[in-house]
Amino acid sequence: MKIPYNVLHVSGNVLFAARGGKIHSFSLDDGIYLSTWKHLDVDKVDAAVKTTADEVASKTPATSAPEAAEGGDGDEPPAKRQRVEEPKDDADKPAGEESAQASNAAEVTGEKNNKGKANQKGKKNKNKQNNQSRKDAQISKVPDRPVITHLTSTGDGAHLLAITGHDKAIWVFEHDGKGQLAQLSRRTMPKRPSSVAIAPDSQIICADKFGDVYALPLIETTPLPPSTIQPSTPAPVASKPAVKLQANTKTVHSQRNLRALNNQQRQMELATRSKPDADAKAESPDFELTQLLGHVSMLTSLVLGESDGRRYILTADRDEHIRVSRYIPQAHVIEGFCFGHKEFVSAMTISLSKREVLISGGGDEDLFVWDWKSSKLLSKKSLLSLAQEIVPELAKVAVCGLETFVYPTETGNLTYVVAICEDIQAIFSWQLTEDNALNHPSIIQLPGKPLDTAFKPAKDGEPPKIITAVDAGEQTHVKSLAIYSLIMTDEKLAVGTTTFVTDGDLEAGKSDLPETVVRGLLYNTENLRKQPTDQGEEQGGEQQEPQEA
């Protein structure tokens, strides 16, 4: 199977759809293809995969033969091999990254098995050892596959922002309004971004998987040289932390968080001892970057809110917290917390009609509706029970997408909330009523597993449209991009007409990937769930984290 579309974004009448390391644009009027932007590492990975596959097929690797490197005739123990690439920082890997890298072995070797069986036990063990060593060597020669994880744009649609996870880069493009992109900048963040938003004052607010939130200008005031704008997969470097940790042993509330805090403190001590100040300064980002706030846990979602003329930053993490902080320049001030989740929070959205109403979801069986300004839980609605109408044996859900949109009617605008869950072939929707409850549930079944959704608002008498990107697996007849017109029956959403996006032969020349590779790259929400050992470590009672100094 090929990598499916995994991130969608609508800007005006243009649909941007990310697929691996490419951004394709399409017209929402007729689904016609417009243009493509491609990450430089796409060709590098393709060339590396082809080279290693050819080496496996011919059994003559370009480097020294594995058997010779491992000590040949079977009488000697395997020799140590020189590492091809520097190891990456484990703290920077997202959940599921290890499985994605392990899956590359299946891709580059074609999952080939040794022919025949060894007659002696010693020979069998030697073959197994040699095969594993050869597989490890091949993985090290294949770069990380580029995958675009986020797309968003400015309110006027003049600029598009994208994040590529493998190189921790934020890309900013100029958009001509017709689907054509012109790259303006590429900036590598200290840690892998996990969520991003563009503020009205043209500031990028970026959360990362290490628990920090940064601000950087959308447009760089001093453009960097071309060689620094688009480098190819820079090697990770250990930089001296520029700020003091905001948490301490008296503010964490679980053994798991305490371990994370201790790890951060050890890394800061090692960086301080191993790097002089001059070197650390030289390795700091060469663009304007300001840290705003930090969590002890991995950040999973970020949205910007506004109330009474004041802006706020809402952040959610793997440890069930939703924090409300003030916007720049007072982001260190915490307004409050929305406590109630028992599992990770993976998605949040603010109602378009009621700007102080927040809807959140994650690993819990319910969706939560909050008055985020007062940290008050307004209502809950079971998502699991609705999902069980499709999969009766389902025991848990993991929300991977959550959005809200307005449906205009003759009597006024109605607000709807839409959710998708990992590995469940459906879109779930509810109407957000005046009393802040989620009613009138409905299910739109899909031909594949949804990876992302986007909306085109109602305009000129046309109903709103929802665009879906699905993983069809081995179903070659299923289109991965579809545009559904939404109709309303008894205040429940249903599908009217369907238009399939015409992507032609954009991926015709690409080789198929094993399903394990695709899952390792795109399916990471359920991996946020804590293991039973972690659950047992949680201590009773919630303690609010202190305001940062």
mmCIF file with all atom_site columns, C-alpha atoms in Angstrom, residues 301-375:
data_model
loop_
_atom_site.group_PDB
_atom_site.id
_atom_site.type_symbol
_atom_site.label_atom_id
_atom_site.label_alt_id
_atom_site.label_comp_id
_atom_site.label_asym_id
_atom_site.label_entity_id
_atom_site.label_seq_id
_atom_site.pdbx_PDB_ins_code
_atom_site.Cartn_x
_atom_site.Cartn_y
_atom_site.Cartn_z
_atom_site.occupancy
_atom_site.B_iso_or_equiv
_atom_site.pdbx_formal_charge
_atom_site.auth_seq_id
_atom_site.auth_comp_id
_atom_site.auth_asym_id
_atom_site.auth_atom_id
_atom_site.pdbx_PDB_model_num
ATOM 1  C CA . SER A 1 301 ? -2.891  19.863 21.563 1.00 0.00 ? 301 SER A CA 1
ATOM 2  C CA . LEU A 1 302 ? -2.882  23.670 21.514 1.00 0.00 ? 302 LEU A CA 1
ATOM 3  C CA . VAL A 1 303 ? -5.599  26.197 20.652 1.00 0.00 ? 303 VAL A CA 1
ATOM 4  C CA . LEU A 1 304 ? -5.876  29.964 21.036 1.00 0.00 ? 304 LEU A CA 1
ATOM 5  C CA . GLY A 1 305 ? -8.839  31.510 22.806 1.00 0.00 ? 305 GLY A CA 1
ATOM 6  C CA . GLU A 1 306 ? -10.168 35.024 23.313 1.00 0.00 ? 306 GLU A CA 1
ATOM 7  C CA . SER A 1 307 ? -12.489 36.467 25.933 1.00 0.00 ? 307 SER A CA 1
ATOM 8  C CA . ASP A 1 308 ? -13.358 40.070 26.815 1.00 0.00 ? 308 ASP A CA 1
ATOM 9  C CA . GLY A 1 309 ? -10.694 41.369 24.450 1.00 0.00 ? 309 GLY A CA 1
ATOM 10 C CA . ARG A 1 310 ? -7.909  39.304 26.021 1.00 0.00 ? 310 ARG A CA 1
ATOM 11 C CA . ARG A 1 311 ? -6.179  36.339 24.384 1.00 0.00 ? 311 ARG A CA 1
ATOM 12 C CA . TYR A 1 312 ? -5.271  33.017 25.939 1.00 0.00 ? 312 TYR A CA 1
ATOM 13 C CA . ILE A 1 313 ? -3.230  29.895 25.147 1.00 0.00 ? 313 ILE A CA 1
ATOM 14 C CA . LEU A 1 314 ? -4.966  26.588 25.905 1.00 0.00 ? 314 LEU A CA 1
ATOM 15 C CA . THR A 1 315 ? -2.694  23.548 26.109 1.00 0.00 ? 315 THR A CA 1
ATOM 16 C CA . ALA A 1 316 ? -3.420  19.865 26.725 1.00 0.00 ? 316 ALA A CA 1
ATOM 17 C CA . ASP A 1 317 ? -1.011  17.097 27.640 1.00 0.00 ? 317 ASP A CA 1
ATOM 18 C CA . ARG A 1 318 ? -0.684  13.352 27.985 1.00 0.00 ? 318 ARG A CA 1
ATOM 19 C CA . ASP A 1 319 ? -1.275  13.603 31.744 1.00 0.00 ? 319 ASP A CA 1
ATOM 20 C CA . GLU A 1 320 ? -4.964  14.548 31.389 1.00 0.00 ? 320 GLU A CA 1
ATOM 21 C CA . HIS A 1 321 ? -4.407  18.281 31.993 1.00 0.00 ? 321 HIS A CA 1
ATOM 22 C CA . ILE A 1 322 ? -5.893  21.220 30.132 1.00 0.00 ? 322 ILE A CA 1
ATOM 23 C CA . ARG A 1 323 ? -4.182  24.459 31.133 1.00 0.00 ? 323 ARG A CA 1
ATOM 24 C CA . VAL A 1 324 ? -5.382  27.995 30.389 1.00 0.00 ? 324 VAL A CA 1
ATOM 25 C CA . SER A 1 325 ? -2.560  30.561 30.227 1.00 0.00 ? 325 SER A CA 1
ATOM 26 C CA . ARG A 1 326 ? -2.536  34.197 29.253 1.00 0.00 ? 326 ARG A CA 1
ATOM 27 C CA . TYR A 1 327 ? -1.173  35.249 25.887 1.00 0.00 ? 327 TYR A CA 1
ATOM 28 C CA . ILE A 1 328 ? 2.070   37.131 25.199 1.00 0.00 ? 328 ILE A CA 1
ATOM 29 C CA . PRO A 1 329 ? 3.599   38.903 27.101 1.00 0.00 ? 329 PRO A CA 1
ATOM 30 C CA . GLN A 1 330 ? 1.996   37.301 30.177 1.00 0.00 ? 330 GLN A CA 1
ATOM 31 C CA . ALA A 1 331 ? 2.085   33.664 29.091 1.00 0.00 ? 331 ALA A CA 1
ATOM 32 C CA . HIS A 1 332 ? 3.730   32.772 32.400 1.00 0.00 ? 332 HIS A CA 1
ATOM 33 C CA . VAL A 1 333 ? 0.451   33.562 34.182 1.00 0.00 ? 333 VAL A CA 1
ATOM 34 C CA . ILE A 1 334 ? -1.846  30.553 34.553 1.00 0.00 ? 334 ILE A CA 1
ATOM 35 C CA . GLU A 1 335 ? -5.540  31.426 34.591 1.00 0.00 ? 335 GLU A CA 1
ATOM 36 C CA . GLY A 1 336 ? -6.715  27.929 35.526 1.00 0.00 ? 336 GLY A CA 1
ATOM 37 C CA . PHE A 1 337 ? -6.995  24.229 34.727 1.00 0.00 ? 337 PHE A CA 1
ATOM 38 C CA . CYS A 1 338 ? -9.819  22.140 33.280 1.00 0.00 ? 338 CYS A CA 1
ATOM 39 C CA . PHE A 1 339 ? -9.646  18.934 35.321 1.00 0.00 ? 339 PHE A CA 1
ATOM 40 C CA . GLY A 1 340 ? -11.849 15.934 34.579 1.00 0.00 ? 340 GLY A CA 1
ATOM 41 C CA . HIS A 1 341 ? -10.138 13.725 32.013 1.00 0.00 ? 341 HIS A CA 1
ATOM 42 C CA . LYS A 1 342 ? -8.896  10.383 33.285 1.00 0.00 ? 342 LYS A CA 1
ATOM 43 C CA . GLU A 1 343 ? -6.941  9.547  30.135 1.00 0.00 ? 343 GLU A CA 1
ATOM 44 C CA . PHE A 1 344 ? -4.759  11.542 27.752 1.00 0.00 ? 344 PHE A CA 1
ATOM 45 C CA . VAL A 1 345 ? -6.223  14.581 25.968 1.00 0.00 ? 345 VAL A CA 1
ATOM 46 C CA . SER A 1 346 ? -5.406  14.423 22.256 1.00 0.00 ? 346 SER A CA 1
ATOM 47 C CA . ALA A 1 347 ? -7.771  16.958 20.634 1.00 0.00 ? 347 ALA A CA 1
ATOM 48 C CA . MET A 1 348 ? -9.454  20.261 21.494 1.00 0.00 ? 348 MET A CA 1
ATOM 49 C CA . THR A 1 349 ? -11.614 22.723 19.588 1.00 0.00 ? 349 THR A CA 1
ATOM 50 C CA . ILE A 1 350 ? -13.339 25.995 20.497 1.00 0.00 ? 350 ILE A CA 1
ATOM 51 C CA . SER A 1 351 ? -16.936 26.548 19.446 1.00 0.00 ? 351 SER A CA 1
ATOM 52 C CA . LEU A 1 352 ? -17.273 29.034 16.592 1.00 0.00 ? 352 LEU A CA 1
ATOM 53 C CA . SER A 1 353 ? -20.526 30.394 17.979 1.00 0.00 ? 353 SER A CA 1
ATOM 54 C CA . LYS A 1 354 ? -19.579 30.491 21.680 1.00 0.00 ? 354 LYS A CA 1
ATOM 55 C CA . ARG A 1 355 ? -15.926 31.453 21.976 1.00 0.00 ? 355 ARG A CA 1
ATOM 56 C CA . GLU A 1 356 ? -15.709 30.534 25.661 1.00 0.00 ? 356 GLU A CA 1
ATOM 57 C CA . VAL A 1 357 ? -16.883 26.950 25.093 1.00 0.00 ? 357 VAL A CA 1
ATOM 58 C CA . LEU A 1 358 ? -14.198 24.314 24.603 1.00 0.00 ? 358 LEU A CA 1
ATOM 59 C CA . ILE A 1 359 ? -14.741 20.698 23.515 1.00 0.00 ? 359 ILE A CA 1
ATOM 60 C CA . SER A 1 360 ? -12.030 18.164 24.323 1.00 0.00 ? 360 SER A CA 1
ATOM 61 C CA . GLY A 1 361 ? -11.477 14.448 23.787 1.00 0.00 ? 361 GLY A CA 1
ATOM 62 C CA . GLY A 1 362 ? -8.794  11.803 23.934 1.00 0.00 ? 362 GLY A CA 1
ATOM 63 C CA . GLY A 1 363 ? -8.531  8.394  25.544 1.00 0.00 ? 363 GLY A CA 1
ATOM 64 C CA . ASP A 1 364 ? -11.683 8.735  27.673 1.00 0.00 ? 364 ASP A CA 1
ATOM 65 C CA . GLU A 1 365 ? -14.963 7.281  26.516 1.00 0.00 ? 365 GLU A CA 1
ATOM 66 C CA . ASP A 1 366 ? -16.589 10.741 26.760 1.00 0.00 ? 366 ASP A CA 1
ATOM 67 C CA . LEU A 1 367 ? -16.257 14.091 25.047 1.00 0.00 ? 367 LEU A CA 1
ATOM 68 C CA . PHE A 1 368 ? -16.045 17.013 27.502 1.00 0.00 ? 368 PHE A CA 1
ATOM 69 C CA . VAL A 1 369 ? -17.635 20.452 27.098 1.00 0.00 ? 369 VAL A CA 1
ATOM 70 C CA . TRP A 1 370 ? -16.030 23.231 29.151 1.00 0.00 ? 370 TRP A CA 1
ATOM 71 C CA . ASP A 1 371 ? -16.382 26.875 29.995 1.00 0.00 ? 371 ASP A CA 1
ATOM 72 C CA . TRP A 1 372 ? -12.618 27.225 29.718 1.00 0.00 ? 372 TRP A CA 1
ATOM 73 C CA . LYS A 1 373 ? -12.497 30.756 31.079 1.00 0.00 ? 373 LYS A CA 1
ATOM 74 C CA . SER A 1 374 ? -13.953 29.675 34.434 1.00 0.00 ? 374 SER A CA 1
ATOM 75 C CA . SER A 1 375 ? -12.487 26.117 34.296 1.00 0.00 ? 375 SER A CA 1
#
